[in-house]
Amino acid sequence: MTDAPELSLVVPAFNEEESIDVLYRKLDECVTPAVESFELILIDDGSRDETWTMICRLSASDSRVRGIRLARNFGHQIAISAGIDAVRGQAAVILDADLQDPPEVIPELVEKWREGYQVVYAQRGVREGETWFKKVSAAAWYRLLRKMTNMDVPVDTGDFRLLGPQALEALRAIPEKNRYIRGLVTWLGFPQCAVVFRRKPRHAGVTKYPLKRLLGLAWDGMASFSYVPLRVATWSGLVAVGLALAYGVLLLGLQLLASAPEWFSPVLAVVLFMGGVQLIAVGILGEYLGRIYDEVKDRPLYFIRERVGSEETSVLPPT
Ligand code: UDP
Ligand code: MG
Protein backbone atom coordinates (compact mmCIF):
# COMPACT_ATOMS: atom_id res chain seq x y z
CA MET A 1 0.00 0.00 0.00
CA THR A 2 1.25 3.45 -0.84
CA ASP A 3 1.88 6.08 1.81
CA ALA A 4 -1.10 8.02 3.07
CA PRO A 5 -1.83 10.99 0.82
CA GLU A 6 -2.02 14.49 2.26
CA LEU A 7 -5.53 15.14 1.03
CA SER A 8 -8.51 12.91 0.23
CA LEU A 9 -11.27 14.10 -2.07
CA VAL A 10 -14.61 12.52 -1.23
CA VAL A 11 -17.13 12.62 -4.07
CA PRO A 12 -20.56 10.96 -3.86
CA ALA A 13 -22.00 10.22 -7.28
CA PHE A 14 -25.48 9.05 -8.21
CA ASN A 15 -26.02 8.72 -11.96
CA GLU A 16 -23.26 11.15 -12.83
CA GLU A 17 -21.72 9.43 -15.87
CA GLU A 18 -21.56 12.72 -17.78
CA SER A 19 -19.64 14.54 -15.07
CA ILE A 20 -17.09 12.06 -13.72
CA ASP A 21 -14.42 12.50 -16.39
CA VAL A 22 -14.57 16.28 -16.46
CA LEU A 23 -14.55 16.34 -12.68
CA TYR A 24 -11.46 14.13 -12.56
CA ARG A 25 -9.58 16.34 -15.02
CA LYS A 26 -10.59 19.50 -13.21
CA LEU A 27 -9.57 18.09 -9.83
CA ASP A 28 -6.25 16.86 -11.15
CA GLU A 29 -5.55 20.28 -12.61
CA CYS A 30 -6.55 22.29 -9.54
CA VAL A 31 -5.49 20.09 -6.65
CA THR A 32 -2.18 18.62 -7.87
CA PRO A 33 -0.24 21.91 -7.51
CA ALA A 34 -1.82 22.69 -4.13
CA VAL A 35 -0.92 19.58 -2.13
CA GLU A 36 1.89 17.05 -1.79
CA SER A 37 -0.36 14.19 -2.80
CA PHE A 38 -4.04 13.38 -2.95
CA GLU A 39 -6.42 10.51 -3.46
CA LEU A 40 -9.81 10.72 -5.11
CA ILE A 41 -12.51 8.58 -3.50
CA LEU A 42 -15.56 8.22 -5.73
CA ILE A 43 -18.61 6.70 -4.09
CA ASP A 44 -21.10 5.23 -6.49
CA ASP A 45 -24.38 5.51 -4.63
CA GLY A 46 -26.24 2.78 -6.50
CA SER A 47 -26.16 4.50 -9.91
CA ARG A 48 -28.15 2.98 -12.73
CA ASP A 49 -26.04 4.46 -15.51
CA GLU A 50 -22.39 3.99 -16.43
CA THR A 51 -21.00 5.79 -13.38
CA TRP A 52 -19.34 2.68 -11.93
CA THR A 53 -17.75 1.71 -15.26
CA MET A 54 -16.30 5.21 -15.51
CA ILE A 55 -14.95 5.00 -11.96
CA CYS A 56 -13.31 1.63 -12.68
CA ARG A 57 -11.75 2.99 -15.86
CA LEU A 58 -10.32 6.02 -14.03
CA SER A 59 -9.03 3.89 -11.21
CA ALA A 60 -7.27 1.57 -13.66
CA SER A 61 -5.50 4.50 -15.33
CA ASP A 62 -4.66 6.47 -12.18
CA SER A 63 -3.70 4.80 -8.90
CA ARG A 64 -4.81 7.87 -6.95
CA VAL A 65 -8.42 7.09 -7.82
CA ARG A 66 -10.39 4.72 -5.59
CA GLY A 67 -13.96 3.66 -6.07
CA ILE A 68 -16.56 2.42 -3.62
CA ARG A 69 -19.76 0.97 -4.96
CA LEU A 70 -22.61 0.90 -2.46
CA ALA A 71 -25.05 -2.00 -2.55
CA ARG A 72 -27.94 0.32 -3.52
CA ASN A 73 -28.86 3.98 -3.46
CA PHE A 74 -28.42 4.92 0.19
CA GLY A 75 -28.66 8.67 -0.33
CA HIS A 76 -26.22 11.54 -0.48
CA GLN A 77 -25.48 11.89 3.25
CA ILE A 78 -24.74 8.18 3.67
CA ALA A 79 -22.61 8.11 0.52
CA ILE A 80 -20.53 10.90 2.03
CA SER A 81 -20.25 8.91 5.27
CA ALA A 82 -19.02 5.87 3.35
CA GLY A 83 -16.40 8.10 1.72
CA ILE A 84 -15.33 9.60 5.05
CA ASP A 85 -14.88 6.11 6.49
CA ALA A 86 -12.54 5.27 3.61
CA VAL A 87 -10.39 8.41 3.84
CA ARG A 88 -6.67 7.76 4.20
CA GLY A 89 -5.47 11.32 3.84
CA GLN A 90 -4.78 13.68 6.71
CA ALA A 91 -7.56 15.97 5.60
CA ALA A 92 -10.56 15.47 3.34
CA VAL A 93 -12.59 17.68 1.06
CA ILE A 94 -16.20 16.68 0.36
CA LEU A 95 -17.59 17.88 -2.95
CA ASP A 96 -20.41 17.09 -5.36
CA ALA A 97 -19.76 15.19 -8.57
CA ASP A 98 -21.67 17.63 -10.79
CA LEU A 99 -19.02 20.40 -10.63
CA GLN A 100 -21.36 22.72 -8.76
CA ASP A 101 -18.66 22.89 -6.13
CA PRO A 102 -15.78 24.32 -8.16
CA PRO A 103 -12.44 22.49 -7.64
CA GLU A 104 -10.70 25.86 -8.02
CA VAL A 105 -11.72 26.65 -4.44
CA ILE A 106 -9.94 23.60 -2.96
CA PRO A 107 -6.45 25.22 -2.74
CA GLU A 108 -8.00 28.01 -0.66
CA LEU A 109 -9.61 25.47 1.67
CA VAL A 110 -6.26 23.70 2.05
CA GLU A 111 -4.56 27.01 2.77
CA LYS A 112 -6.96 27.67 5.66
CA TRP A 113 -6.42 24.18 7.01
CA ARG A 114 -2.68 24.79 7.04
CA GLU A 115 -3.35 27.95 9.01
CA GLY A 116 -4.82 25.73 11.72
CA TYR A 117 -8.55 25.35 11.02
CA GLN A 118 -10.12 21.91 11.40
CA VAL A 119 -13.22 22.70 9.39
CA VAL A 120 -13.21 25.01 6.39
CA TYR A 121 -16.63 25.65 4.89
CA ALA A 122 -17.05 26.70 1.34
CA GLN A 123 -19.85 29.22 1.58
CA ARG A 124 -22.04 30.00 -1.41
CA GLY A 125 -21.79 33.65 -2.25
CA VAL A 126 -23.70 33.41 -5.52
CA ARG A 127 -25.72 30.47 -6.80
CA GLU A 128 -25.73 30.25 -10.56
CA GLY A 129 -28.20 28.25 -12.60
CA GLU A 130 -30.60 27.39 -9.81
CA THR A 131 -34.29 28.08 -9.77
CA TRP A 132 -35.66 31.11 -8.03
CA PHE A 133 -37.64 28.80 -5.77
CA LYS A 134 -34.57 26.85 -4.66
CA LYS A 135 -32.56 29.97 -3.91
CA VAL A 136 -35.27 31.59 -1.83
CA SER A 137 -36.27 28.42 0.00
CA ALA A 138 -32.66 27.51 0.75
CA ALA A 139 -31.89 30.98 2.08
CA ALA A 140 -34.99 30.95 4.29
CA TRP A 141 -34.32 27.42 5.50
CA TYR A 142 -30.75 28.00 6.62
CA ARG A 143 -31.85 31.02 8.59
CA LEU A 144 -34.77 29.22 10.21
CA LEU A 145 -32.54 26.28 11.15
CA ARG A 146 -30.11 28.62 12.77
CA LYS A 147 -32.85 30.24 14.84
CA MET A 148 -34.35 26.94 15.92
CA THR A 149 -31.27 24.98 16.89
CA ASN A 150 -29.36 27.36 19.16
CA MET A 151 -26.42 26.39 17.03
CA ASP A 152 -24.30 28.56 14.86
CA VAL A 153 -25.05 26.61 11.68
CA PRO A 154 -23.34 28.66 8.97
CA VAL A 155 -25.87 29.93 6.45
CA ASP A 156 -25.58 29.05 2.76
CA THR A 157 -23.15 26.18 3.07
CA GLY A 158 -23.73 22.75 1.63
CA ASP A 159 -21.51 19.76 2.19
CA PHE A 160 -18.62 21.26 0.22
CA ARG A 161 -15.97 21.65 2.90
CA LEU A 162 -12.60 20.55 4.18
CA LEU A 163 -12.26 18.45 7.33
CA GLY A 164 -8.97 18.23 9.18
CA PRO A 165 -7.76 15.10 10.99
CA GLN A 166 -9.50 15.83 14.29
CA ALA A 167 -12.79 16.67 12.62
CA LEU A 168 -12.57 13.50 10.51
CA GLU A 169 -11.98 11.34 13.53
CA ALA A 170 -14.80 13.00 15.43
CA LEU A 171 -17.23 12.63 12.55
CA ARG A 172 -16.39 8.95 12.19
CA ALA A 173 -17.18 8.45 15.84
CA ILE A 174 -20.79 9.64 15.39
CA PRO A 175 -23.07 6.64 14.89
CA GLU A 176 -26.26 8.58 14.04
CA LYS A 177 -28.40 7.07 11.29
CA ASN A 178 -30.41 10.08 10.17
CA ARG A 179 -27.38 12.05 9.27
CA TYR A 180 -27.39 15.71 8.49
CA ILE A 181 -23.69 16.11 7.95
CA ARG A 182 -23.52 19.88 7.77
CA GLY A 183 -25.27 20.09 11.15
CA LEU A 184 -23.07 17.41 12.68
CA VAL A 185 -19.92 19.16 11.52
CA THR A 186 -21.01 22.43 13.12
CA TRP A 187 -21.86 20.56 16.29
CA LEU A 188 -18.34 19.04 16.45
CA GLY A 189 -16.73 22.32 17.37
CA PHE A 190 -12.98 22.78 16.67
CA PRO A 191 -11.74 25.93 14.94
CA GLN A 192 -13.96 26.49 11.90
CA CYS A 193 -13.92 29.13 9.19
CA ALA A 194 -15.53 29.90 5.82
CA VAL A 195 -14.29 30.61 2.32
CA VAL A 196 -16.80 32.28 -0.03
CA PHE A 197 -17.28 31.00 -3.58
CA ARG A 198 -19.70 31.18 -6.48
CA ARG A 199 -21.87 28.08 -6.82
CA LYS A 200 -21.92 26.98 -10.44
CA PRO A 201 -24.76 25.48 -12.44
CA ARG A 202 -24.72 21.69 -12.83
CA HIS A 203 -22.20 20.43 -15.41
CA ALA A 204 -24.62 17.89 -16.87
CA GLY A 205 -27.65 15.82 -16.00
CA VAL A 206 -30.43 16.79 -13.64
CA THR A 207 -30.56 17.29 -9.91
CA LYS A 208 -30.74 14.12 -7.82
CA TYR A 209 -32.49 16.09 -5.11
CA PRO A 210 -36.09 16.42 -6.19
CA LEU A 211 -38.23 18.49 -3.83
CA LYS A 212 -39.33 15.46 -1.81
CA ARG A 213 -35.76 14.45 -0.99
CA LEU A 214 -34.76 18.01 -0.29
CA LEU A 215 -37.60 18.30 2.21
CA GLY A 216 -36.51 15.02 3.77
CA LEU A 217 -32.97 16.32 4.21
CA ALA A 218 -34.24 19.62 5.60
CA TRP A 219 -36.41 17.84 8.13
CA ASP A 220 -33.54 15.54 9.15
CA GLY A 221 -31.52 18.63 9.88
CA MET A 222 -34.27 20.16 11.95
CA ALA A 223 -35.29 17.04 13.86
CA SER A 224 -31.78 15.97 14.74
CA PHE A 225 -30.80 19.32 16.16
CA SER A 226 -33.92 20.95 17.51
CA TYR A 227 -36.71 20.23 19.98
CA VAL A 228 -38.64 23.26 18.84
CA PRO A 229 -41.05 21.23 16.65
CA LEU A 230 -41.97 19.16 19.69
CA ARG A 231 -42.69 22.35 21.56
CA VAL A 232 -44.84 23.61 18.72
CA ALA A 233 -47.17 20.77 19.59
CA THR A 234 -47.39 21.95 23.19
CA TRP A 235 -47.88 25.56 22.16
CA SER A 236 -50.61 24.82 19.67
CA GLY A 237 -52.31 22.66 22.30
CA LEU A 238 -52.23 25.56 24.75
CA VAL A 239 -53.56 27.97 22.15
CA ALA A 240 -56.37 25.55 21.31
CA VAL A 241 -57.33 25.14 24.95
CA GLY A 242 -57.27 28.92 25.42
CA LEU A 243 -59.49 29.43 22.40
CA ALA A 244 -61.88 26.73 23.54
CA LEU A 245 -62.19 28.32 27.00
CA ALA A 246 -62.79 31.79 25.55
CA TYR A 247 -65.37 30.32 23.25
CA GLY A 248 -67.13 28.57 26.13
CA VAL A 249 -67.33 31.79 28.10
CA LEU A 250 -68.66 33.65 25.08
CA LEU A 251 -71.26 30.99 24.40
CA LEU A 252 -72.38 30.97 28.02
CA GLY A 253 -72.71 34.76 27.98
CA LEU A 254 -74.79 34.73 24.82
CA GLN A 255 -76.99 31.96 26.19
CA LEU A 256 -77.67 33.91 29.40
CA LEU A 257 -78.65 36.92 27.32
CA ALA A 258 -80.81 34.52 25.35
CA SER A 259 -79.82 36.17 22.16
CA ALA A 260 -77.47 33.59 20.68
CA PRO A 261 -78.25 33.42 16.96
CA GLU A 262 -79.20 30.01 15.69
CA TRP A 263 -76.17 29.64 13.48
CA PHE A 264 -73.90 30.32 16.43
CA SER A 265 -73.23 26.69 17.16
CA PRO A 266 -69.89 25.94 15.71
CA VAL A 267 -69.37 22.83 17.80
CA LEU A 268 -68.15 21.12 14.70
CA ALA A 269 -65.47 23.77 14.22
CA VAL A 270 -64.26 23.34 17.77
CA VAL A 271 -64.14 19.59 17.46
CA LEU A 272 -62.24 19.82 14.19
CA PHE A 273 -59.84 22.32 15.67
CA MET A 274 -59.10 20.19 18.71
CA GLY A 275 -58.75 17.08 16.61
CA GLY A 276 -56.36 18.89 14.29
CA VAL A 277 -54.16 20.07 17.11
CA GLN A 278 -53.98 16.58 18.53
CA LEU A 279 -53.12 15.04 15.19
CA ILE A 280 -50.36 17.58 14.64
CA ALA A 281 -48.96 16.84 18.08
CA VAL A 282 -49.06 13.10 17.50
CA GLY A 283 -47.45 13.56 14.08
CA ILE A 284 -44.57 15.54 15.49
CA LEU A 285 -44.06 12.98 18.25
CA GLY A 286 -44.10 10.29 15.58
CA GLU A 287 -41.32 11.99 13.64
CA TYR A 288 -39.04 11.84 16.64
CA LEU A 289 -40.19 8.36 17.58
CA GLY A 290 -39.35 7.13 14.09
CA ARG A 291 -35.86 8.52 14.47
CA ILE A 292 -35.46 6.81 17.83
CA TYR A 293 -36.59 3.58 16.17
CA ASP A 294 -33.95 4.02 13.46
CA GLU A 295 -31.26 4.44 16.09
CA VAL A 296 -32.43 1.52 18.18
CA LYS A 297 -32.44 -0.86 15.23
CA ASP A 298 -28.79 0.04 14.90
CA ARG A 299 -28.40 -1.23 11.37
CA PRO A 300 -25.13 -0.55 9.60
CA LEU A 301 -25.30 2.70 7.65
CA TYR A 302 -24.52 1.11 4.30
CA PHE A 303 -23.18 -1.97 2.56
CA ILE A 304 -20.41 -1.97 0.01
CA ARG A 305 -20.91 -4.02 -3.12
CA GLU A 306 -17.37 -3.69 -4.42
CA ARG A 307 -14.29 -1.53 -4.36
CA VAL A 308 -11.63 -0.62 -6.86
CA GLY A 309 -8.23 0.89 -6.36
CA SER A 310 -7.74 -0.32 -2.84
CA GLU A 311 -6.69 -3.52 -1.14
CA GLU A 312 -9.50 -3.42 1.33
CA THR A 313 -12.18 -5.99 0.70
CA SER A 314 -14.45 -5.38 3.67
CA VAL A 315 -18.13 -5.25 2.83
CA LEU A 316 -19.16 -3.85 6.20
CA PRO A 317 -18.55 -0.30 7.31
CA PRO A 318 -16.20 0.02 10.28
CA THR A 319 -18.04 -0.02 13.58
N1 UDP B 1 -26.08 12.13 -4.73
C1 UDP B 1 -25.84 10.88 -4.19
N2 UDP B 1 -26.90 10.10 -3.82
C2 UDP B 1 -28.19 10.52 -3.96
C3 UDP B 1 -28.41 11.82 -4.47
C4 UDP B 1 -27.34 12.61 -4.84
O1 UDP B 1 -24.69 10.46 -4.03
O2 UDP B 1 -29.09 9.77 -3.63
C5 UDP B 1 -24.93 12.97 -5.13
C6 UDP B 1 -25.00 13.54 -6.54
O3 UDP B 1 -24.47 12.64 -7.48
C7 UDP B 1 -24.17 14.79 -6.41
C8 UDP B 1 -24.44 15.24 -4.98
O4 UDP B 1 -24.92 14.09 -4.30
O5 UDP B 1 -22.78 14.52 -6.54
C9 UDP B 1 -25.43 16.37 -4.89
O6 UDP B 1 -26.61 16.04 -5.60
P1 UDP B 1 -27.30 17.06 -6.61
O7 UDP B 1 -26.26 17.78 -7.40
O8 UDP B 1 -28.29 16.30 -7.41
O9 UDP B 1 -28.02 18.04 -5.61
P2 UDP B 1 -28.25 19.62 -5.82
O10 UDP B 1 -26.90 20.20 -6.14
O11 UDP B 1 -29.20 19.74 -6.94
O12 UDP B 1 -28.78 20.07 -4.50
MG1 MG C 1 -25.75 19.59 -7.64
mmCIF file with all atom_site columns, N, CA and C in Angstrom, residues 252-280:
data_model
loop_
_atom_site.group_PDB
_atom_site.id
_atom_site.type_symbol
_atom_site.label_atom_id
_atom_site.label_alt_id
_atom_site.label_comp_id
_atom_site.label_asym_id
_atom_site.label_entity_id
_atom_site.label_seq_id
_atom_site.pdbx_PDB_ins_code
_atom_site.Cartn_x
_atom_site.Cartn_y
_atom_site.Cartn_z
_atom_site.occupancy
_atom_site.B_iso_or_equiv
_atom_site.pdbx_formal_charge
_atom_site.auth_seq_id
_atom_site.auth_comp_id
_atom_site.auth_asym_id
_atom_site.auth_atom_id
_atom_site.pdbx_PDB_model_num
ATOM 1  N N  . LEU A 1 252 ? -71.600 30.902 26.781 1.00 0.00 ? 252 LEU A N  1
ATOM 2  C CA . LEU A 1 252 ? -72.378 30.974 28.016 1.00 0.00 ? 252 LEU A CA 1
ATOM 3  C C  . LEU A 1 252 ? -73.024 32.351 28.149 1.00 0.00 ? 252 LEU A C  1
ATOM 4  N N  . GLY A 1 253 ? -72.220 33.381 27.900 1.00 0.00 ? 253 GLY A N  1
ATOM 5  C CA . GLY A 1 253 ? -72.709 34.758 27.981 1.00 0.00 ? 253 GLY A CA 1
ATOM 6  C C  . GLY A 1 253 ? -73.886 34.968 27.047 1.00 0.00 ? 253 GLY A C  1
ATOM 7  N N  . LEU A 1 254 ? -73.738 34.542 25.812 1.00 0.00 ? 254 LEU A N  1
ATOM 8  C CA . LEU A 1 254 ? -74.791 34.730 24.825 1.00 0.00 ? 254 LEU A CA 1
ATOM 9  C C  . LEU A 1 254 ? -76.058 33.987 25.215 1.00 0.00 ? 254 LEU A C  1
ATOM 10 N N  . GLN A 1 255 ? -75.854 32.784 25.786 1.00 0.00 ? 255 GLN A N  1
ATOM 11 C CA . GLN A 1 255 ? -76.986 31.962 26.185 1.00 0.00 ? 255 GLN A CA 1
ATOM 12 C C  . GLN A 1 255 ? -77.790 32.660 27.294 1.00 0.00 ? 255 GLN A C  1
ATOM 13 N N  . LEU A 1 256 ? -77.025 33.222 28.277 1.00 0.00 ? 256 LEU A N  1
ATOM 14 C CA . LEU A 1 256 ? -77.667 33.913 29.396 1.00 0.00 ? 256 LEU A CA 1
ATOM 15 C C  . LEU A 1 256 ? -78.480 35.088 28.887 1.00 0.00 ? 256 LEU A C  1
ATOM 16 N N  . LEU A 1 257 ? -77.929 35.782 27.892 1.00 0.00 ? 257 LEU A N  1
ATOM 17 C CA . LEU A 1 257 ? -78.654 36.917 27.325 1.00 0.00 ? 257 LEU A CA 1
ATOM 18 C C  . LEU A 1 257 ? -79.776 36.448 26.403 1.00 0.00 ? 257 LEU A C  1
ATOM 19 N N  . ALA A 1 258 ? -79.787 35.142 26.180 1.00 0.00 ? 258 ALA A N  1
ATOM 20 C CA . ALA A 1 258 ? -80.809 34.517 25.352 1.00 0.00 ? 258 ALA A CA 1
ATOM 21 C C  . ALA A 1 258 ? -80.891 35.101 23.948 1.00 0.00 ? 258 ALA A C  1
ATOM 22 N N  . SER A 1 259 ? -79.773 35.585 23.492 1.00 0.00 ? 259 SER A N  1
ATOM 23 C CA . SER A 1 259 ? -79.820 36.170 22.156 1.00 0.00 ? 259 SER A CA 1
ATOM 24 C C  . SER A 1 259 ? -78.840 35.498 21.194 1.00 0.00 ? 259 SER A C  1
ATOM 25 N N  . ALA A 1 260 ? -78.404 34.274 21.560 1.00 0.00 ? 260 ALA A N  1
ATOM 26 C CA . ALA A 1 260 ? -77.468 33.592 20.676 1.00 0.00 ? 260 ALA A CA 1
ATOM 27 C C  . ALA A 1 260 ? -78.165 33.258 19.355 1.00 0.00 ? 260 ALA A C  1
ATOM 28 N N  . PRO A 1 261 ? -77.612 33.742 18.245 1.00 0.00 ? 261 PRO A N  1
ATOM 29 C CA . PRO A 1 261 ? -78.247 33.419 16.962 1.00 0.00 ? 261 PRO A CA 1
ATOM 30 C C  . PRO A 1 261 ? -78.180 31.920 16.699 1.00 0.00 ? 261 PRO A C  1
ATOM 31 N N  . GLU A 1 262 ? -79.076 31.436 15.908 1.00 0.00 ? 262 GLU A N  1
ATOM 32 C CA . GLU A 1 262 ? -79.196 30.005 15.691 1.00 0.00 ? 262 GLU A CA 1
ATOM 33 C C  . GLU A 1 262 ? -77.938 29.399 15.060 1.00 0.00 ? 262 GLU A C  1
ATOM 34 N N  . TRP A 1 263 ? -77.351 30.174 14.165 1.00 0.00 ? 263 TRP A N  1
ATOM 35 C CA . TRP A 1 263 ? -76.169 29.641 13.476 1.00 0.00 ? 263 TRP A CA 1
ATOM 36 C C  . TRP A 1 263 ? -74.943 29.627 14.379 1.00 0.00 ? 263 TRP A C  1
ATOM 37 N N  . PHE A 1 264 ? -75.064 30.223 15.560 1.00 0.00 ? 264 PHE A N  1
ATOM 38 C CA . PHE A 1 264 ? -73.905 30.316 16.433 1.00 0.00 ? 264 PHE A CA 1
ATOM 39 C C  . PHE A 1 264 ? -73.733 29.022 17.222 1.00 0.00 ? 264 PHE A C  1
ATOM 40 N N  . SER A 1 265 ? -73.430 27.964 16.487 1.00 0.00 ? 265 SER A N  1
ATOM 41 C CA . SER A 1 265 ? -73.231 26.694 17.163 1.00 0.00 ? 265 SER A CA 1
ATOM 42 C C  . SER A 1 265 ? -72.082 25.935 16.515 1.00 0.00 ? 265 SER A C  1
ATOM 43 N N  . PRO A 1 266 ? -70.977 26.577 16.468 1.00 0.00 ? 266 PRO A N  1
ATOM 44 C CA . PRO A 1 266 ? -69.893 25.941 15.711 1.00 0.00 ? 266 PRO A CA 1
ATOM 45 C C  . PRO A 1 266 ? -69.184 24.840 16.495 1.00 0.00 ? 266 PRO A C  1
ATOM 46 N N  . VAL A 1 267 ? -69.960 23.950 17.065 1.00 0.00 ? 267 VAL A N  1
ATOM 47 C CA . VAL A 1 267 ? -69.369 22.827 17.805 1.00 0.00 ? 267 VAL A CA 1
ATOM 48 C C  . VAL A 1 267 ? -68.436 22.037 16.886 1.00 0.00 ? 267 VAL A C  1
ATOM 49 N N  . LEU A 1 268 ? -68.935 21.896 15.669 1.00 0.00 ? 268 LEU A N  1
ATOM 50 C CA . LEU A 1 268 ? -68.155 21.124 14.704 1.00 0.00 ? 268 LEU A CA 1
ATOM 51 C C  . LEU A 1 268 ? -66.770 21.754 14.522 1.00 0.00 ? 268 LEU A C  1
ATOM 52 N N  . ALA A 1 269 ? -66.748 23.083 14.420 1.00 0.00 ? 269 ALA A N  1
ATOM 53 C CA . ALA A 1 269 ? -65.470 23.774 14.220 1.00 0.00 ? 269 ALA A CA 1
ATOM 54 C C  . ALA A 1 269 ? -64.535 23.517 15.393 1.00 0.00 ? 269 ALA A C  1
ATOM 55 N N  . VAL A 1 270 ? -65.089 23.566 16.583 1.00 0.00 ? 270 VAL A N  1
ATOM 56 C CA . VAL A 1 270 ? -64.263 23.340 17.767 1.00 0.00 ? 270 VAL A CA 1
ATOM 57 C C  . VAL A 1 270 ? -63.711 21.912 17.763 1.00 0.00 ? 270 VAL A C  1
ATOM 58 N N  . VAL A 1 271 ? -64.568 20.993 17.470 1.00 0.00 ? 271 VAL A N  1
ATOM 59 C CA . VAL A 1 271 ? -64.138 19.593 17.460 1.00 0.00 ? 271 VAL A CA 1
ATOM 60 C C  . VAL A 1 271 ? -63.027 19.385 16.423 1.00 0.00 ? 271 VAL A C  1
ATOM 61 N N  . LEU A 1 272 ? -63.252 19.951 15.253 1.00 0.00 ? 272 LEU A N  1
ATOM 62 C CA . LEU A 1 272 ? -62.237 19.815 14.195 1.00 0.00 ? 272 LEU A CA 1
ATOM 63 C C  . LEU A 1 272 ? -60.919 20.426 14.628 1.00 0.00 ? 272 LEU A C  1
ATOM 64 N N  . PHE A 1 273 ? -61.033 21.604 15.242 1.00 0.00 ? 273 PHE A N  1
ATOM 65 C CA . PHE A 1 273 ? -59.842 22.315 15.668 1.00 0.00 ? 273 PHE A CA 1
ATOM 66 C C  . PHE A 1 273 ? -59.052 21.497 16.689 1.00 0.00 ? 273 PHE A C  1
ATOM 67 N N  . MET A 1 274 ? -59.770 20.988 17.684 1.00 0.00 ? 274 MET A N  1
ATOM 68 C CA . MET A 1 274 ? -59.096 20.191 18.713 1.00 0.00 ? 274 MET A CA 1
ATOM 69 C C  . MET A 1 274 ? -58.486 18.923 18.113 1.00 0.00 ? 274 MET A C  1
ATOM 70 N N  . GLY A 1 275 ? -59.264 18.294 17.249 1.00 0.00 ? 275 GLY A N  1
ATOM 71 C CA . GLY A 1 275 ? -58.755 17.078 16.606 1.00 0.00 ? 275 GLY A CA 1
ATOM 72 C C  . GLY A 1 275 ? -57.499 17.379 15.815 1.00 0.00 ? 275 GLY A C  1
ATOM 73 N N  . GLY A 1 276 ? -57.510 18.508 15.111 1.00 0.00 ? 276 GLY A N  1
ATOM 74 C CA . GLY A 1 276 ? -56.355 18.891 14.286 1.00 0.00 ? 276 GLY A CA 1
ATOM 75 C C  . GLY A 1 276 ? -55.120 19.086 15.141 1.00 0.00 ? 276 GLY A C  1
ATOM 76 N N  . VAL A 1 277 ? -55.307 19.803 16.226 1.00 0.00 ? 277 VAL A N  1
ATOM 77 C CA . VAL A 1 277 ? -54.162 20.068 17.106 1.00 0.00 ? 277 VAL A CA 1
ATOM 78 C C  . VAL A 1 277 ? -53.582 18.754 17.624 1.00 0.00 ? 277 VAL A C  1
ATOM 79 N N  . GLN A 1 278 ? -54.478 17.857 17.997 1.00 0.00 ? 278 GLN A N  1
ATOM 80 C CA . GLN A 1 278 ? -53.978 16.579 18.530 1.00 0.00 ? 278 GLN A CA 1
ATOM 81 C C  . GLN A 1 278 ? -53.238 15.774 17.474 1.00 0.00 ? 278 GLN A C  1
ATOM 82 N N  . LEU A 1 279 ? -53.793 15.791 16.259 1.00 0.00 ? 279 LEU A N  1
ATOM 83 C CA . LEU A 1 279 ? -53.123 15.044 15.189 1.00 0.00 ? 279 LEU A CA 1
ATOM 84 C C  . LEU A 1 279 ? -51.743 15.618 14.890 1.00 0.00 ? 279 LEU A C  1
ATOM 85 N N  . ILE A 1 280 ? -51.661 16.954 14.877 1.00 0.00 ? 280 ILE A N  1
ATOM 86 C CA . ILE A 1 280 ? -50.358 17.579 14.637 1.00 0.00 ? 280 ILE A CA 1
ATOM 87 C C  . ILE A 1 280 ? -49.368 17.144 15.718 1.00 0.00 ? 280 ILE A C  1
#
